Short mmCIF file of C-alpha atoms and ligand atoms in Angstrom, two decimals:
data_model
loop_
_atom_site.label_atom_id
_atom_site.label_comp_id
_atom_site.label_asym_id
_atom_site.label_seq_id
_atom_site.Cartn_x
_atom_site.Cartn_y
_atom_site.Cartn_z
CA UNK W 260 18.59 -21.62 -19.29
CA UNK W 261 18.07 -18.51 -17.59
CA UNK W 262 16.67 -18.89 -13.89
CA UNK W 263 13.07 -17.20 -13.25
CA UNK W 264 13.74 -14.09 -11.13
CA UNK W 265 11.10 -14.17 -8.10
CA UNK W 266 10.68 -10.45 -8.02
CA UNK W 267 10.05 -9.91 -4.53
CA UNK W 268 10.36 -6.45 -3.90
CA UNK W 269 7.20 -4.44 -2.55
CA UNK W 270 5.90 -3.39 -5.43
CA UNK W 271 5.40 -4.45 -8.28
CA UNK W 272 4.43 -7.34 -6.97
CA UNK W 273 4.42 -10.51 -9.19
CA UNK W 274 1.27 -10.67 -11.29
CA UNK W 275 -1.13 -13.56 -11.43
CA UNK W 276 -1.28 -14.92 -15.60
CA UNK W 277 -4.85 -14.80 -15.54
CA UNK W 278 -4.17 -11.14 -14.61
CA UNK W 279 -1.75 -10.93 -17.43
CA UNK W 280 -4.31 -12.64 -19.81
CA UNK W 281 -7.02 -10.56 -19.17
CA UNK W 282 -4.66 -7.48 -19.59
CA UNK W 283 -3.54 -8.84 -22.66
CA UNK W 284 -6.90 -8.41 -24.57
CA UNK W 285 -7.13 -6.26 -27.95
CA UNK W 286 -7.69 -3.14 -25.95
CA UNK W 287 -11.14 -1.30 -26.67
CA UNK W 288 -12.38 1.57 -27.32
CA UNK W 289 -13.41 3.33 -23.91
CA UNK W 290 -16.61 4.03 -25.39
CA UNK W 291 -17.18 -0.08 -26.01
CA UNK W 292 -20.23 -1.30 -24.47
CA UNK W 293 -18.62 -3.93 -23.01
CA UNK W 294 -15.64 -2.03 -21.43
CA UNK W 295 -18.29 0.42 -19.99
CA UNK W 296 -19.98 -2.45 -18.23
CA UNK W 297 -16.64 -4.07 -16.94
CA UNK W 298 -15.68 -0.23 -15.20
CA UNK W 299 -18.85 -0.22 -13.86
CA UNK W 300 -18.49 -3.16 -12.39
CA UNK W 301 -15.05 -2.79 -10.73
CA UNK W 302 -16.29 0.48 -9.28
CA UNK W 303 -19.05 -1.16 -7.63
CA UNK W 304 -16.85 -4.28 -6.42
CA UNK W 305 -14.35 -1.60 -4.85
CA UNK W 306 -16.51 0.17 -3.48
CA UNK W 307 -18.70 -3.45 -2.02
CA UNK W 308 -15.64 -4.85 -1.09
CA UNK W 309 -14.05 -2.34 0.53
CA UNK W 310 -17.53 -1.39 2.64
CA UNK W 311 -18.12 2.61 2.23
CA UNK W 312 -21.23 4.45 1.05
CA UNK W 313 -18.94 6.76 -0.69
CA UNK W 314 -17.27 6.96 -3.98
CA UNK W 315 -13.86 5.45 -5.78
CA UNK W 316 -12.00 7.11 -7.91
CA UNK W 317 -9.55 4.59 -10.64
CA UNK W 318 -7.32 6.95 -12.26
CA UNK W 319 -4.24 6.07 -14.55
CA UNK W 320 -1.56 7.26 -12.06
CA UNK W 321 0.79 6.06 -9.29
CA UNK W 322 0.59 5.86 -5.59
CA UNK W 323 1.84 9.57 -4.82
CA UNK W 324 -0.96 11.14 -7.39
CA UNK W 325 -3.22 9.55 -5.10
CA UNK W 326 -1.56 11.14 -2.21
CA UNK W 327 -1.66 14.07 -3.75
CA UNK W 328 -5.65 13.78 -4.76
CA UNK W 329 -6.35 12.82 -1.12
CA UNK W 330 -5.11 16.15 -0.11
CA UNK W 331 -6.32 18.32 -2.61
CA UNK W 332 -9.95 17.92 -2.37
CA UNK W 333 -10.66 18.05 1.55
CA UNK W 334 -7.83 20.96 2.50
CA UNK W 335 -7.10 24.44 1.12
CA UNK W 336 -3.83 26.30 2.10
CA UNK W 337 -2.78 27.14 5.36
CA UNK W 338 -5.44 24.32 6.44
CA UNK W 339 -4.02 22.69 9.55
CA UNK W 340 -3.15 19.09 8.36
CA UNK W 341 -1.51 16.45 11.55
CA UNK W 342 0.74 13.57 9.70
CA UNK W 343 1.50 10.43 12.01
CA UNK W 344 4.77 9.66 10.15
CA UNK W 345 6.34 6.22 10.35
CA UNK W 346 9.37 6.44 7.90
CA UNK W 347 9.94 7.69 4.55
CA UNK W 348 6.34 8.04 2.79
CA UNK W 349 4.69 9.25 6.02
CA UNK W 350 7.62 12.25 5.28
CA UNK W 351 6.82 12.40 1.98
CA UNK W 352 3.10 13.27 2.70
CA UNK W 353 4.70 16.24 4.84
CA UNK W 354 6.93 17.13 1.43
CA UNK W 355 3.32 17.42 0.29
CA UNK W 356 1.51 19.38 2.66
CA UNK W 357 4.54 21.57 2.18
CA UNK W 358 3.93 22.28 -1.41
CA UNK W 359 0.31 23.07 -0.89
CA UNK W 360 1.10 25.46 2.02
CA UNK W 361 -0.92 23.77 4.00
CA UNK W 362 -0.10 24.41 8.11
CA UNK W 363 1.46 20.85 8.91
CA UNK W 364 2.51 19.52 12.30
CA UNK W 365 3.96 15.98 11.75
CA UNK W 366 4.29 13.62 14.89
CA UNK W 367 6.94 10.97 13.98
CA UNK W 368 8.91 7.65 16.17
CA UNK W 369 11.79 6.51 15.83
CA UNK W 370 11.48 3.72 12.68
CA UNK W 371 10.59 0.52 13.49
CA UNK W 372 8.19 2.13 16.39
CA UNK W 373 4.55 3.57 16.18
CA UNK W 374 3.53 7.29 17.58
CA UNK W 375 1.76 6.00 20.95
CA UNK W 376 -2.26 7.06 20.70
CA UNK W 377 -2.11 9.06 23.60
CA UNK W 378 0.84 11.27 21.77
CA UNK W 379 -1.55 11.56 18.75
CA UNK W 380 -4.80 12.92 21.33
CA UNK W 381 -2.82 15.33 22.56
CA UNK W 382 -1.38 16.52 19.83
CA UNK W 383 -5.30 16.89 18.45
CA UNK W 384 -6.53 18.71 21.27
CA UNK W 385 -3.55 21.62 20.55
CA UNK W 386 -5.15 22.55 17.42
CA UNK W 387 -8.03 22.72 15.12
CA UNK W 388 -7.12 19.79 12.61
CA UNK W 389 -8.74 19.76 9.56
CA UNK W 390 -7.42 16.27 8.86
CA UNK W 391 -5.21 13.30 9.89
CA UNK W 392 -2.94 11.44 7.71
CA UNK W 393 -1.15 8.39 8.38
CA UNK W 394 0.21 6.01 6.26
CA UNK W 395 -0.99 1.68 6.98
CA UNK W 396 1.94 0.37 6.49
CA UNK W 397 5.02 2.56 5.90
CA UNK W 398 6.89 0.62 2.98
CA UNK W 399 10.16 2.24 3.94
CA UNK W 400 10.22 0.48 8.00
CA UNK W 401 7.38 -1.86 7.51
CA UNK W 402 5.55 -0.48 10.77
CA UNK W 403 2.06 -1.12 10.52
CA UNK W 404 0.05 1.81 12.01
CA UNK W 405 -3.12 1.56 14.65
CA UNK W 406 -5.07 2.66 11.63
CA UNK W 407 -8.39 1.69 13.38
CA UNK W 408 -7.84 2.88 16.52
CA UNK W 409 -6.84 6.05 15.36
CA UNK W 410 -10.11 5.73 13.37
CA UNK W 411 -12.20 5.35 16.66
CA UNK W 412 -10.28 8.05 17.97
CA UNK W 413 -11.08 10.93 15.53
CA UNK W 414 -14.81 8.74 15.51
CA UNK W 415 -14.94 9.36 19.32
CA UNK W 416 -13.21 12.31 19.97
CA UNK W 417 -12.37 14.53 17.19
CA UNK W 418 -15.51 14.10 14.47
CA UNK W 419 -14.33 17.03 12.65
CA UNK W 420 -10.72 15.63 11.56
CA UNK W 421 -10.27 14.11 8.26
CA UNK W 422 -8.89 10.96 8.17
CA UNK W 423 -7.08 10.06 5.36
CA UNK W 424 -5.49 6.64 5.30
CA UNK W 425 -2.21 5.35 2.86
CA UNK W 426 -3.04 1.66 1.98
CA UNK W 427 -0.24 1.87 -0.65
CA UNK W 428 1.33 -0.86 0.94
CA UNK W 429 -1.39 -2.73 3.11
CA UNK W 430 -4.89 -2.52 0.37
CA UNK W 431 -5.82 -5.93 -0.45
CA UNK W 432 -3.37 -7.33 2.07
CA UNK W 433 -4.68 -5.47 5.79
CA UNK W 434 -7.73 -5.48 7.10
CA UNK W 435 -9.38 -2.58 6.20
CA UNK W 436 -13.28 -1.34 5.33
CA UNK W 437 -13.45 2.15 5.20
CA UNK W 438 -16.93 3.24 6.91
CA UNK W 439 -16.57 0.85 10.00
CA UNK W 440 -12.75 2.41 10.42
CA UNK W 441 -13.86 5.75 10.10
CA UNK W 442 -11.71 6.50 7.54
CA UNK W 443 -12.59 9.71 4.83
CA UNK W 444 -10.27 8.74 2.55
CA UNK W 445 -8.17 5.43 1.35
CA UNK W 446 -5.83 5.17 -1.38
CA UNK W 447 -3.85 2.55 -2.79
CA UNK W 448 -1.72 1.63 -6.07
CA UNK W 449 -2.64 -1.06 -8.00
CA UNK W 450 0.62 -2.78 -8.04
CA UNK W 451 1.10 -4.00 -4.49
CA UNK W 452 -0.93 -6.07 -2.66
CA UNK W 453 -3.81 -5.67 -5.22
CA UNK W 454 -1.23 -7.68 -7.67
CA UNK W 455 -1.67 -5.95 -10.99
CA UNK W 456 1.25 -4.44 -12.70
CA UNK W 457 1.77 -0.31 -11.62
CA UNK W 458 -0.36 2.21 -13.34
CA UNK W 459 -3.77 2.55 -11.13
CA UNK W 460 -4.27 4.78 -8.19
CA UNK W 461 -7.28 3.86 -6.91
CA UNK W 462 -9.05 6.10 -4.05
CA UNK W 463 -11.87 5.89 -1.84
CA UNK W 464 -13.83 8.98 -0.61
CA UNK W 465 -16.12 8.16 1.93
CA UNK W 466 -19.71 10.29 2.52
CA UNK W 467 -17.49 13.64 4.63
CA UNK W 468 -14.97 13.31 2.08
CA UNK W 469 -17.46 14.11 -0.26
CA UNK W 470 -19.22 17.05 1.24
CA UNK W 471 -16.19 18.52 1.97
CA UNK W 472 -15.09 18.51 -1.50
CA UNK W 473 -18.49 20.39 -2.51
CA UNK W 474 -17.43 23.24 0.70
CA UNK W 475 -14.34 24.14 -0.91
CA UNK W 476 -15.63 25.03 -4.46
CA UNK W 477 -13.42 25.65 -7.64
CA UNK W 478 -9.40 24.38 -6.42
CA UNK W 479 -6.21 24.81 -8.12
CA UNK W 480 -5.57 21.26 -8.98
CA UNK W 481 -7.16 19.59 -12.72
CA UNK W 482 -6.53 16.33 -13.16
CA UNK W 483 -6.96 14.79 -9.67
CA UNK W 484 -9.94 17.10 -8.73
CA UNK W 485 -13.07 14.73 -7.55
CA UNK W 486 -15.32 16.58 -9.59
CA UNK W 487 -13.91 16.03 -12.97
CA UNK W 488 -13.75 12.34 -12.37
CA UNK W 489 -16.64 11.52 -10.45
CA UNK W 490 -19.17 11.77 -13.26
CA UNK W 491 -16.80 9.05 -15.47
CA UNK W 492 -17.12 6.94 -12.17
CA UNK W 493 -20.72 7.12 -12.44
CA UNK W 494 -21.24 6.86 -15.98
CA UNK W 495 -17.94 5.10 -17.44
CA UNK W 496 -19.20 5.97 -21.31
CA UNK W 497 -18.66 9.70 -20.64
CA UNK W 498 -15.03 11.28 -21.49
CA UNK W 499 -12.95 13.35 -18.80
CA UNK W 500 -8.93 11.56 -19.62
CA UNK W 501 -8.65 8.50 -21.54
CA UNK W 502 -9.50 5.33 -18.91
CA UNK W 503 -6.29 2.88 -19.00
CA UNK W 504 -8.50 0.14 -20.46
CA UNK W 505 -6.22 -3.14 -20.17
CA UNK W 506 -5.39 -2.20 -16.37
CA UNK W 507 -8.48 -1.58 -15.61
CA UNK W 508 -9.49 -4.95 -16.94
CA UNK W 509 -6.11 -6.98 -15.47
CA UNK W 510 -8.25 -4.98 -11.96
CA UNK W 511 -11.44 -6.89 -12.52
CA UNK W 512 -9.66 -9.85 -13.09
CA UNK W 513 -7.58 -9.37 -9.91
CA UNK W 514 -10.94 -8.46 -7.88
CA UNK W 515 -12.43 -11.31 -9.04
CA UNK W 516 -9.54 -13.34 -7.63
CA UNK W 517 -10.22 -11.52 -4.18
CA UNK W 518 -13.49 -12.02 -4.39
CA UNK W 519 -12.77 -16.17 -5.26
CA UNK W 520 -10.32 -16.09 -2.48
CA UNK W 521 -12.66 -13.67 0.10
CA UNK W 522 -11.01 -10.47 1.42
CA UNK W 523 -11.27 -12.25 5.14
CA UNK W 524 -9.39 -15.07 4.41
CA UNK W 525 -6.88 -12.82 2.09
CA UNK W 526 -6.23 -10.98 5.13
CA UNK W 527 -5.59 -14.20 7.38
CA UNK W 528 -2.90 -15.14 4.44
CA UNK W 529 -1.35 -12.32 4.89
CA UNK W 530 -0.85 -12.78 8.24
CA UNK W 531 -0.35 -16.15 8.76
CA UNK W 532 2.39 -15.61 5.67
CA UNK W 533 4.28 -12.79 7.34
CA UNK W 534 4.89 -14.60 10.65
CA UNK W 535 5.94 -17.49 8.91
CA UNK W 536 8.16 -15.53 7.25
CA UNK W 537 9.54 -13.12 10.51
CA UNK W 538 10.15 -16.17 12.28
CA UNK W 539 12.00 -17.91 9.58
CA UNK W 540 14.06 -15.22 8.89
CA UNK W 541 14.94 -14.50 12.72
CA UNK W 542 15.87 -18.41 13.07
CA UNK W 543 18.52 -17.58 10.04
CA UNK W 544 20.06 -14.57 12.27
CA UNK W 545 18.14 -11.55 10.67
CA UNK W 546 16.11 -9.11 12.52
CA UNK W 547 13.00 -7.27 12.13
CA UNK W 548 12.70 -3.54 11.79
CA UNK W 549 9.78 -3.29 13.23
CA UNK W 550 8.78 -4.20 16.73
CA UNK W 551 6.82 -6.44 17.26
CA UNK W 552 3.24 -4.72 18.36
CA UNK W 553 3.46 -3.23 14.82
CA UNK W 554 4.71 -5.60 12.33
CA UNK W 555 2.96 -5.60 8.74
CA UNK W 556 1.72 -8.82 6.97
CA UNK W 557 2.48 -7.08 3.76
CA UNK W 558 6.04 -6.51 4.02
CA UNK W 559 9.11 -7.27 6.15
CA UNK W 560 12.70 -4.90 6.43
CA UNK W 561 14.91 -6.89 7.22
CA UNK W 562 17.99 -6.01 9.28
CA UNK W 563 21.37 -7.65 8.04
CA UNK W 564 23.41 -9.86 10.88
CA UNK W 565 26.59 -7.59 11.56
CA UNK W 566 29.19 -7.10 8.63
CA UNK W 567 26.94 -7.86 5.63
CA UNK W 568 27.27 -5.56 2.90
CA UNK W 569 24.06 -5.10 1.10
CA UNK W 570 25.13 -4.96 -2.26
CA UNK W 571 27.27 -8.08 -2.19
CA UNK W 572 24.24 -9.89 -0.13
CA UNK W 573 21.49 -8.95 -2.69
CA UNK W 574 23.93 -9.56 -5.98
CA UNK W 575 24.39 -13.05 -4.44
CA UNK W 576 20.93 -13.39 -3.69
CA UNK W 577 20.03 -12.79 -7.25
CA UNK W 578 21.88 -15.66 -8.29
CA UNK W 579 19.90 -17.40 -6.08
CA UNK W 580 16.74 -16.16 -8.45
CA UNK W 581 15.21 -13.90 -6.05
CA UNK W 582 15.02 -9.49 -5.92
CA UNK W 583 14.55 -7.59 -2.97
CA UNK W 584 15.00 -4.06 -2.64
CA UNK W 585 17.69 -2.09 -0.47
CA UNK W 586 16.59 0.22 2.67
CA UNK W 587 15.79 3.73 2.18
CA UNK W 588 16.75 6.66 4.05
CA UNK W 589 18.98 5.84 7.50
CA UNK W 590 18.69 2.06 6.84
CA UNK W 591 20.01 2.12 3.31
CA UNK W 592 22.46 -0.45 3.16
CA UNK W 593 21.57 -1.44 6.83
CA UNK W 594 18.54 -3.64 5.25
CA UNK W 595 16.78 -5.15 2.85
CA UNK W 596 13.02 -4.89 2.47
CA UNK W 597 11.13 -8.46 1.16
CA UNK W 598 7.53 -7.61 -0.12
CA UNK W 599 5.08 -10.45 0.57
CA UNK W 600 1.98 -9.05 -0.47
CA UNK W 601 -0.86 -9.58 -2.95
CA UNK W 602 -0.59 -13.17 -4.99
CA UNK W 603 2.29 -15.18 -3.98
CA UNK W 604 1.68 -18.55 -3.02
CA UNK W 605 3.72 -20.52 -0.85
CA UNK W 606 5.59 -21.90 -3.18
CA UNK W 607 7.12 -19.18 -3.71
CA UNK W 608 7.30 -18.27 -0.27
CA UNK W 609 9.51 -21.03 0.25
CA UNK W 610 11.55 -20.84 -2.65
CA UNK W 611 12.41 -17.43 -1.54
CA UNK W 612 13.23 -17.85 1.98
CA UNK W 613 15.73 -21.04 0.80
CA UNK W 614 17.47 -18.58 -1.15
CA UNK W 615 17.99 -16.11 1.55
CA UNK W 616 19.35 -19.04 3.32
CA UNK W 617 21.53 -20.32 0.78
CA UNK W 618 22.99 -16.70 0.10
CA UNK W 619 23.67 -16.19 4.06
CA UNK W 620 25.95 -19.78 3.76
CA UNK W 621 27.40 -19.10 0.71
CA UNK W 622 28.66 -15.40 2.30
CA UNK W 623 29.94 -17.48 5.01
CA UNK W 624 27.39 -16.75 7.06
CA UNK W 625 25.35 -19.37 8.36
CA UNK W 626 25.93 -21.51 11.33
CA UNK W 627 24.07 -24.68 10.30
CA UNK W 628 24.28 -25.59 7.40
CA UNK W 629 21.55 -24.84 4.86
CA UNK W 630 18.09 -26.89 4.92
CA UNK W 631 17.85 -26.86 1.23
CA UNK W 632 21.11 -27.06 -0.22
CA UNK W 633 21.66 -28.65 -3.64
CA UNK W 634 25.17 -28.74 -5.14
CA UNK W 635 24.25 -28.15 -8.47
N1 PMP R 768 2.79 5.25 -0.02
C1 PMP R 768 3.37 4.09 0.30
C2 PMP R 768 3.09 3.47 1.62
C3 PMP R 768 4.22 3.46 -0.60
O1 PMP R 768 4.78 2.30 -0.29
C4 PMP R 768 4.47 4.04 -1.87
C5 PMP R 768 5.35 3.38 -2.89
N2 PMP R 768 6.27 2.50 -2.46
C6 PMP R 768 3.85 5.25 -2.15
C7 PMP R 768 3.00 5.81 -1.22
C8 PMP R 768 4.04 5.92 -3.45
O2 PMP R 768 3.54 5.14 -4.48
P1 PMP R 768 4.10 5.18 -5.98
O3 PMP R 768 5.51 4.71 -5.95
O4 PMP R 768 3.20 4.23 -6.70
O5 PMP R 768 3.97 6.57 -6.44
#
């Protein structure tokens, strides 16, 4: 018999089967009655849940459409734009700005390390932003960002900025509510910490977010343009693209698990998880990438002991049942990145960091032997 792979990578995350069930309905007319009432009602838990008077926006679509969308609708070319980058997707959003020709300044650290606040004042007070963008939790160094305090910053101090906020990789798994942050816009994917398979961007646009969409008037962009999809949001029976029917009903299904487990105490999981899991895996003779003022509770990147080679560690490891994913950019092959996000339970939890044990003795590299250890 085939061993179950624990697919532990950060995103897709595994999926709940009640999730699966309720994806796995005959799928409906968007039109249905019934379907109407379910959108409806996962609009109005997302937008509950996650605390703003604004809008949200559920669009079939990945994580970068949604980066793309938060742009789109606030900015218009040679707009200054500030990105607080902490690795790869806090770049990306600069490969963005790029495209758009909007006037982008990008304040980066070194990965594993967050911009200091002061760095990010100052570099508001050179110029007149239009927005901020920084990314929660940066997938490719798992650095979790000061996301509110750069909030009560811009709150404070610079009204005027934007602030759009990345919960790709922390929605549903960081503390966040959008109003009380300050936040404009927030924008995750449904297939991290949410738990449902990939397909959903899902994006907030708080009260300014709004307004500012009605300043700029006709834009160049069609599908992700706020004013084509707001009326569906509103009124889920009227027609704009064809509504993904069976994820939007495997996202009810996952909010209602939220709402059974509470957002609060989903957040506490996360975090009580993660440090489990940091600790654990520093005991074994990994490191973290990220220091530790600014470690996620969605995800970990894990830094191999000296001489490992990646490929041979995660082929072994895979035998052992479990995926992770490889390091991206400078850390490729330097690290490993281990999602724990969305709903895994603790058996897994466990299962997974026996097998990261088990692969470090059977590479030789362990200097007690293995807690768990059966000969089979
Ligand atoms: N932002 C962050 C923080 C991410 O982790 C990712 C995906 N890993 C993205 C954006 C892009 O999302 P997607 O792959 O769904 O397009």
């Amino acid at each position: 018999m085939e061993n179950k792979k624990l697919v532990m990578i950060p995103g897709p995350t595994p999926v709940h089967q009640s999730i699966l069930k309720a994806m796995s309905e005959e799928t409906a007319s968007f039109k249905d009655p019934g379907f109407v009432a379910d959108f409806l009602s996962v609009n109005r838990d997302l937008k509950e849940m996650w605390k703003t008077e604004g809008e949200v926006f559920v669009i079939a679509g990945s994580g970068t459409l949604a980066m793309e969308m938060s742009l789109v609708n606030i900015l218009s070319a040679g707009d200054p734009v500030l990105v607080v980058s902490h690795g790869f997707f806090g770049d990306r959003f600069v490969e963005i700005c790029n495209y758009k020709n909007y006037d982008v300044d990008v304040l980066s650290s070194s990965w594993g390390q967050i911009v200091p606040l002061e760095k990010i004042e100052d570099q508001l007070k050179k110029k007149d932003y239009r927005a901020l963008v920084v990314t929660h939790v940066d997938t490719s160094t798992g650095v979790k960002a000061p996301a509110w305090e750069i909030g009560k910053l811009l709150k404070d101090k610079f009204p005027d900025v934007l602030y759009i906020l990345d919960g790709v990789c922390s929605t549903g798994g960081e503390k966040e509510y959008i109003d009380e942050m300050g936040v404009d816009i927030l924008f995750t994917g449904s297939q991290k910490a949410l738990g449902v398979p990939p397909g959903l961007a899902i994006l907030w646009a708080g009260p300014k977010a709004l307004e500012k969409r009605k300043k700029l008037g006709k834009i160049s962009d069609y599908y992700i343009d706020f004013d084509k999809w707001l009326p569906i949001m509103l009124d889920p029976s009227k027609y704009f693209g064809t509504p993904p029917v069976n994820l939007i009903w495997a996202l009810k299904e996952a909010l209602r698990l939220i709402k059974e487990e509470g957002l609060e105490n989903r957040f506490a999981r996360h975090q009580l998880d993660s440090q489990a899991i940091q600790s654990t895996l520093e005991d074994m003779g990994f490191s973290i990438l990220a220091e530790k003022n600014c470690r996620a509770s969605t995800i970990s990147n894990v830094l191999y002991p000296e001489g490992i080679d990646c490929e041979e560690f995660r082929k072994a490891l895979v035998k052992e049942g479990v995926v992770v994913a490889a390091g991206l950019g400078e850390y490729a092959g330097r690290l490993f990145r281990l999602g724990h996000m969305g709903n895994i339970d603790r058996h897994t939890i466990s299962s997974v960091l026996a097998a990261l044990e088990r692969t470090l003795h059977r590479l030789g590299r362990l200097e007690k032997s293995p807690r768990f250890n059966p000969r089979w």
